Amino acid sequence: MKNTQMRRFDGVARALGAMALVLVAMMSVAQKANAQSRMDTIQWVIMYQLSKCPESQLRDIYKNFMQDNYGPGHILKDTKAARAYLDSELAETTEYGGPLYEKTGYKGNFYRVNLSLIKDGIVPEDKYFDAFVRSVKGIRPPAIENWKNEWKLIEEAYEDLGITLENEEQDREEINDKLQSGDFVMHHSDAFNKASRFHYRIMSRKIFETEILPLLTPQPTTH
């Protein structure tokens, strides 16, 4: 009787062990599939940016993904100064390029929202600025080490595309130097700014989609 029970227990243990191995294998396959899917998405974002603005340089690609994690990349300490700068930019800008809005990076945590929405009277400046300020104040940025690891993955995805951009080595060196010093903020290249003429501010996905986007889409009329 005892021998029979032992054989049963032994059989159950072997079966459980086999199931565990299968589960581990399945998890490994799923993780690899997710990693590949993420790499594919990152590459799609890079190619999309280059298709919209071929003059983009590595620093512009970096900035796109950086903004997806850090928003505008700085803490808004002086709202009066920020408003004055916005007013000045609106007054001085005569041409607005780029899309009305676009998601950042591959996660879409934030949107770049075109200032033309204010200029064309689609979104009131007060509402636009308030959405921007609350987006910045609500940021919970990742640790710099986490961002370093993510940027490494993005660089790998970029390199696998087999393309070379203008000033690539200089940009890469400057990015690495900043990251080594604990900084992560990069400005757009002059080539990007001149070609795109994209004047924008960063807004969180939730605030933009719930408060600003409805102003851009026709609302059903009620009778």
Tab-separated table of C-alpha atoms in Angstrom:
chain	number	residue	atom	x	y	z
A	1	MET	CA	0.000	0.000	0.000
A	2	LYS	CA	2.764	2.399	0.972
A	3	ASN	CA	4.717	1.544	-2.179
A	4	THR	CA	1.648	2.252	-4.302
A	5	GLN	CA	1.140	5.627	-2.620
A	6	MET	CA	4.806	6.495	-3.033
A	7	ARG	CA	4.617	5.673	-6.744
A	8	ARG	CA	1.529	7.882	-7.062
A	9	PHE	CA	3.227	10.734	-5.240
A	10	ASP	CA	6.319	10.272	-7.383
A	11	GLY	CA	4.190	10.361	-10.525
A	12	VAL	CA	2.400	13.507	-9.384
A	13	ALA	CA	5.700	15.169	-8.564
A	14	ARG	CA	7.101	14.337	-11.999
A	15	ALA	CA	3.925	15.653	-13.651
A	16	LEU	CA	4.076	18.881	-11.642
A	17	GLY	CA	7.745	19.246	-12.494
A	18	ALA	CA	6.998	18.829	-16.186
A	19	MET	CA	4.178	21.368	-15.979
A	20	ALA	CA	6.496	23.820	-14.266
A	21	LEU	CA	9.054	23.446	-17.054
A	22	VAL	CA	6.351	24.018	-19.653
A	23	LEU	CA	5.165	27.134	-17.831
A	24	VAL	CA	8.712	28.496	-17.616
A	25	ALA	CA	9.192	27.851	-21.336
A	26	MET	CA	5.901	29.550	-22.147
A	27	MET	CA	6.815	32.566	-20.007
A	28	SER	CA	10.199	32.792	-21.722
A	29	VAL	CA	8.570	32.722	-25.165
A	30	ALA	CA	6.033	35.356	-24.073
A	31	GLN	CA	8.782	37.603	-22.700
A	32	LYS	CA	10.770	37.309	-25.925
A	33	ALA	CA	7.646	38.062	-27.955
A	34	ASN	CA	6.893	41.109	-25.806
A	35	ALA	CA	10.487	42.325	-26.112
A	36	GLN	CA	10.390	41.913	-29.892
A	37	SER	CA	7.029	43.643	-30.065
A	38	ARG	CA	8.442	46.563	-28.080
A	39	MET	CA	11.475	46.788	-30.381
A	40	ASP	CA	9.175	46.778	-33.416
A	41	THR	CA	7.065	49.553	-31.891
A	42	ILE	CA	10.131	51.655	-31.095
A	43	GLN	CA	11.394	51.248	-34.655
A	44	TRP	CA	7.997	52.214	-36.036
A	45	VAL	CA	8.034	55.409	-33.936
A	46	ILE	CA	11.519	56.282	-35.207
A	47	MET	CA	10.591	55.694	-38.843
A	48	TYR	CA	7.353	57.638	-38.424
A	49	GLN	CA	9.262	60.622	-37.055
A	50	LEU	CA	11.760	60.469	-39.915
A	51	SER	CA	8.952	60.242	-42.454
A	52	LYS	CA	7.320	63.367	-41.017
A	53	CYS	CA	10.576	65.271	-40.551
A	54	PRO	CA	13.508	63.731	-42.467
A	55	GLU	CA	15.761	66.455	-41.069
A	56	SER	CA	15.451	64.903	-37.588
A	57	GLN	CA	18.718	64.039	-35.911
A	58	LEU	CA	19.524	61.557	-33.151
A	59	ARG	CA	18.954	64.216	-30.478
A	60	ASP	CA	15.426	64.757	-31.844
A	61	ILE	CA	14.690	61.046	-31.664
A	62	TYR	CA	16.098	60.983	-28.141
A	63	LYS	CA	13.922	63.949	-27.165
A	64	ASN	CA	10.775	62.229	-28.415
A	65	PHE	CA	11.326	59.197	-26.192
A	66	MET	CA	12.650	61.293	-23.305
A	67	GLN	CA	9.468	63.366	-23.312
A	68	ASP	CA	7.458	60.154	-23.142
A	69	ASN	CA	9.028	59.564	-19.712
A	70	TYR	CA	9.730	63.055	-18.387
A	71	GLY	CA	7.212	65.267	-20.181
A	72	PRO	CA	8.855	68.625	-20.970
A	73	GLY	CA	11.878	67.531	-18.955
A	74	HIS	CA	11.847	70.276	-16.346
A	75	ILE	CA	9.901	71.423	-13.331
A	76	LEU	CA	7.796	74.531	-13.890
A	77	LYS	CA	8.875	76.816	-11.055
A	78	ASP	CA	7.649	80.159	-12.400
A	79	THR	CA	4.240	80.031	-14.053
A	80	LYS	CA	4.258	83.785	-14.753
A	81	ALA	CA	7.504	83.518	-16.682
A	82	ALA	CA	6.189	80.461	-18.532
A	83	ARG	CA	3.035	82.348	-19.519
A	84	ALA	CA	5.044	85.359	-20.651
A	85	TYR	CA	7.236	83.096	-22.795
A	86	LEU	CA	4.142	81.497	-24.325
A	87	ASP	CA	2.660	84.923	-25.105
A	88	SER	CA	5.932	85.978	-26.692
A	89	GLU	CA	6.168	82.846	-28.813
A	90	LEU	CA	2.597	83.279	-30.031
A	91	ALA	CA	3.228	86.911	-30.907
A	92	GLU	CA	6.446	86.214	-32.798
A	93	THR	CA	5.445	83.040	-34.653
A	94	THR	CA	3.977	83.466	-38.128
A	95	GLU	CA	4.098	79.871	-39.350
A	96	TYR	CA	3.003	76.753	-37.498
A	97	GLY	CA	4.135	73.441	-38.916
A	98	GLY	CA	3.740	69.924	-37.612
A	99	PRO	CA	0.562	68.105	-36.625
A	100	LEU	CA	-2.114	69.575	-34.383
A	101	TYR	CA	-1.067	66.987	-31.809
A	102	GLU	CA	0.956	63.809	-31.578
A	103	LYS	CA	1.829	61.248	-28.924
A	104	THR	CA	5.327	61.038	-27.523
A	105	GLY	CA	7.541	57.952	-27.738
A	106	TYR	CA	6.084	54.462	-27.867
A	107	LYS	CA	4.055	54.536	-24.643
A	108	GLY	CA	2.129	57.699	-25.440
A	109	ASN	CA	2.256	59.063	-21.890
A	110	PHE	CA	2.184	62.626	-23.183
A	111	TYR	CA	1.152	64.639	-26.228
A	112	ARG	CA	2.898	67.399	-28.106
A	113	VAL	CA	0.124	69.945	-28.643
A	114	ASN	CA	0.502	72.543	-31.380
A	115	LEU	CA	0.311	76.216	-30.391
A	116	SER	CA	-1.674	76.808	-33.573
A	117	LEU	CA	-4.712	75.613	-31.636
A	118	ILE	CA	-4.483	78.844	-29.664
A	119	LYS	CA	-3.612	81.013	-32.658
A	120	ASP	CA	-6.573	79.686	-34.656
A	121	GLY	CA	-8.988	80.192	-31.769
A	122	ILE	CA	-9.731	76.494	-31.354
A	123	VAL	CA	-8.504	76.298	-27.761
A	124	PRO	CA	-8.543	79.365	-25.456
A	125	GLU	CA	-5.039	80.281	-24.336
A	126	ASP	CA	-6.008	80.193	-20.653
A	127	LYS	CA	-7.346	76.654	-20.998
A	128	TYR	CA	-4.332	75.514	-23.008
A	129	PHE	CA	-1.861	76.985	-20.528
A	130	ASP	CA	-3.711	75.580	-17.517
A	131	ALA	CA	-3.649	72.094	-19.068
A	132	PHE	CA	0.079	72.448	-19.720
A	133	VAL	CA	0.853	73.620	-16.164
A	134	ARG	CA	-1.137	70.828	-14.524
A	135	SER	CA	0.504	68.284	-16.822
A	136	VAL	CA	3.960	69.409	-15.753
A	137	LYS	CA	3.106	69.491	-12.053
A	138	GLY	CA	1.647	65.986	-12.218
A	139	ILE	CA	4.805	64.348	-13.563
A	140	ARG	CA	6.378	61.504	-11.590
A	141	PRO	CA	9.632	60.994	-13.495
A	142	PRO	CA	11.455	57.658	-13.564
A	143	ALA	CA	14.849	57.274	-11.928
A	144	ILE	CA	17.731	58.273	-14.194
A	145	GLU	CA	19.132	54.727	-14.123
A	146	ASN	CA	15.846	53.351	-15.441
A	147	TRP	CA	15.884	55.899	-18.236
A	148	LYS	CA	19.500	55.011	-19.096
A	149	ASN	CA	18.473	51.373	-19.540
A	150	GLU	CA	15.477	52.314	-21.645
A	151	TRP	CA	17.527	54.604	-23.859
A	152	LYS	CA	20.008	51.762	-24.377
A	153	LEU	CA	17.137	49.619	-25.671
A	154	ILE	CA	15.946	52.447	-27.936
A	155	GLU	CA	19.475	52.884	-29.304
A	156	GLU	CA	19.634	49.182	-30.104
A	157	ALA	CA	16.343	49.420	-31.974
A	158	TYR	CA	17.650	52.457	-33.863
A	159	GLU	CA	20.935	50.778	-34.785
A	160	ASP	CA	19.092	47.707	-36.078
A	161	LEU	CA	17.420	49.961	-38.647
A	162	GLY	CA	20.823	50.465	-40.273
A	163	ILE	CA	20.466	54.193	-40.820
A	164	THR	CA	22.831	57.072	-40.085
A	165	LEU	CA	21.655	60.585	-39.273
A	166	GLU	CA	23.384	63.935	-39.558
A	167	ASN	CA	25.659	64.724	-36.579
A	168	GLU	CA	24.899	61.303	-35.142
A	169	GLU	CA	28.190	60.752	-33.327
A	170	GLN	CA	28.225	64.247	-31.860
A	171	ASP	CA	24.662	63.814	-30.625
A	172	ARG	CA	25.389	60.388	-29.176
A	173	GLU	CA	28.417	61.713	-27.307
A	174	GLU	CA	26.462	64.647	-25.893
A	175	ILE	CA	23.583	62.389	-24.833
A	176	ASN	CA	25.946	59.964	-23.102
A	177	ASP	CA	27.798	62.787	-21.343
A	178	LYS	CA	24.522	64.195	-20.037
A	179	LEU	CA	23.295	60.823	-18.835
A	180	GLN	CA	26.600	60.146	-17.084
A	181	SER	CA	26.227	63.450	-15.225
A	182	GLY	CA	22.652	62.597	-14.198
A	183	ASP	CA	21.050	64.967	-16.694
A	184	PHE	CA	18.540	63.878	-19.329
A	185	VAL	CA	17.316	67.074	-21.034
A	186	MET	CA	18.167	67.642	-24.700
A	187	HIS	CA	16.977	70.393	-27.013
A	188	HIS	CA	15.802	69.908	-30.567
A	189	SER	CA	18.356	70.323	-33.323
A	190	ASP	CA	18.327	73.545	-35.338
A	191	ALA	CA	17.625	71.412	-38.414
A	192	PHE	CA	14.470	69.988	-36.818
A	193	ASN	CA	13.226	73.391	-35.669
A	194	LYS	CA	13.791	75.038	-39.045
A	195	ALA	CA	12.269	72.194	-41.056
A	196	SER	CA	9.273	71.355	-38.872
A	197	ARG	CA	8.368	74.779	-37.447
A	198	PHE	CA	6.571	72.740	-34.818
A	199	HIS	CA	5.707	75.029	-31.898
A	200	TYR	CA	4.175	73.005	-29.086
A	201	ARG	CA	3.823	72.353	-25.395
A	202	ILE	CA	3.647	68.996	-23.616
A	203	MET	CA	0.436	67.766	-22.007
A	204	SER	CA	-0.328	64.549	-20.167
A	205	ARG	CA	-2.387	62.011	-22.067
A	206	LYS	CA	-5.251	62.100	-19.583
A	207	ILE	CA	-5.563	65.885	-19.487
A	208	PHE	CA	-5.253	66.273	-23.251
A	209	GLU	CA	-7.708	63.516	-24.141
A	210	THR	CA	-10.347	64.586	-21.614
A	211	GLU	CA	-10.071	68.385	-21.749
A	212	ILE	CA	-8.448	69.502	-25.009
A	213	LEU	CA	-9.199	66.829	-27.604
A	214	PRO	CA	-13.002	67.263	-27.286
A	215	LEU	CA	-12.554	70.873	-28.405
A	216	LEU	CA	-10.997	69.631	-31.639
A	217	THR	CA	-13.750	67.204	-32.560
A	218	PRO	CA	-17.334	68.161	-33.466
A	219	GLN	CA	-19.745	67.363	-30.653
A	220	PRO	CA	-23.208	65.916	-31.394
A	221	THR	CA	-25.983	68.505	-31.185
A	222	THR	CA	-28.960	67.978	-28.925
A	223	HIS	CA	-32.527	69.000	-29.785
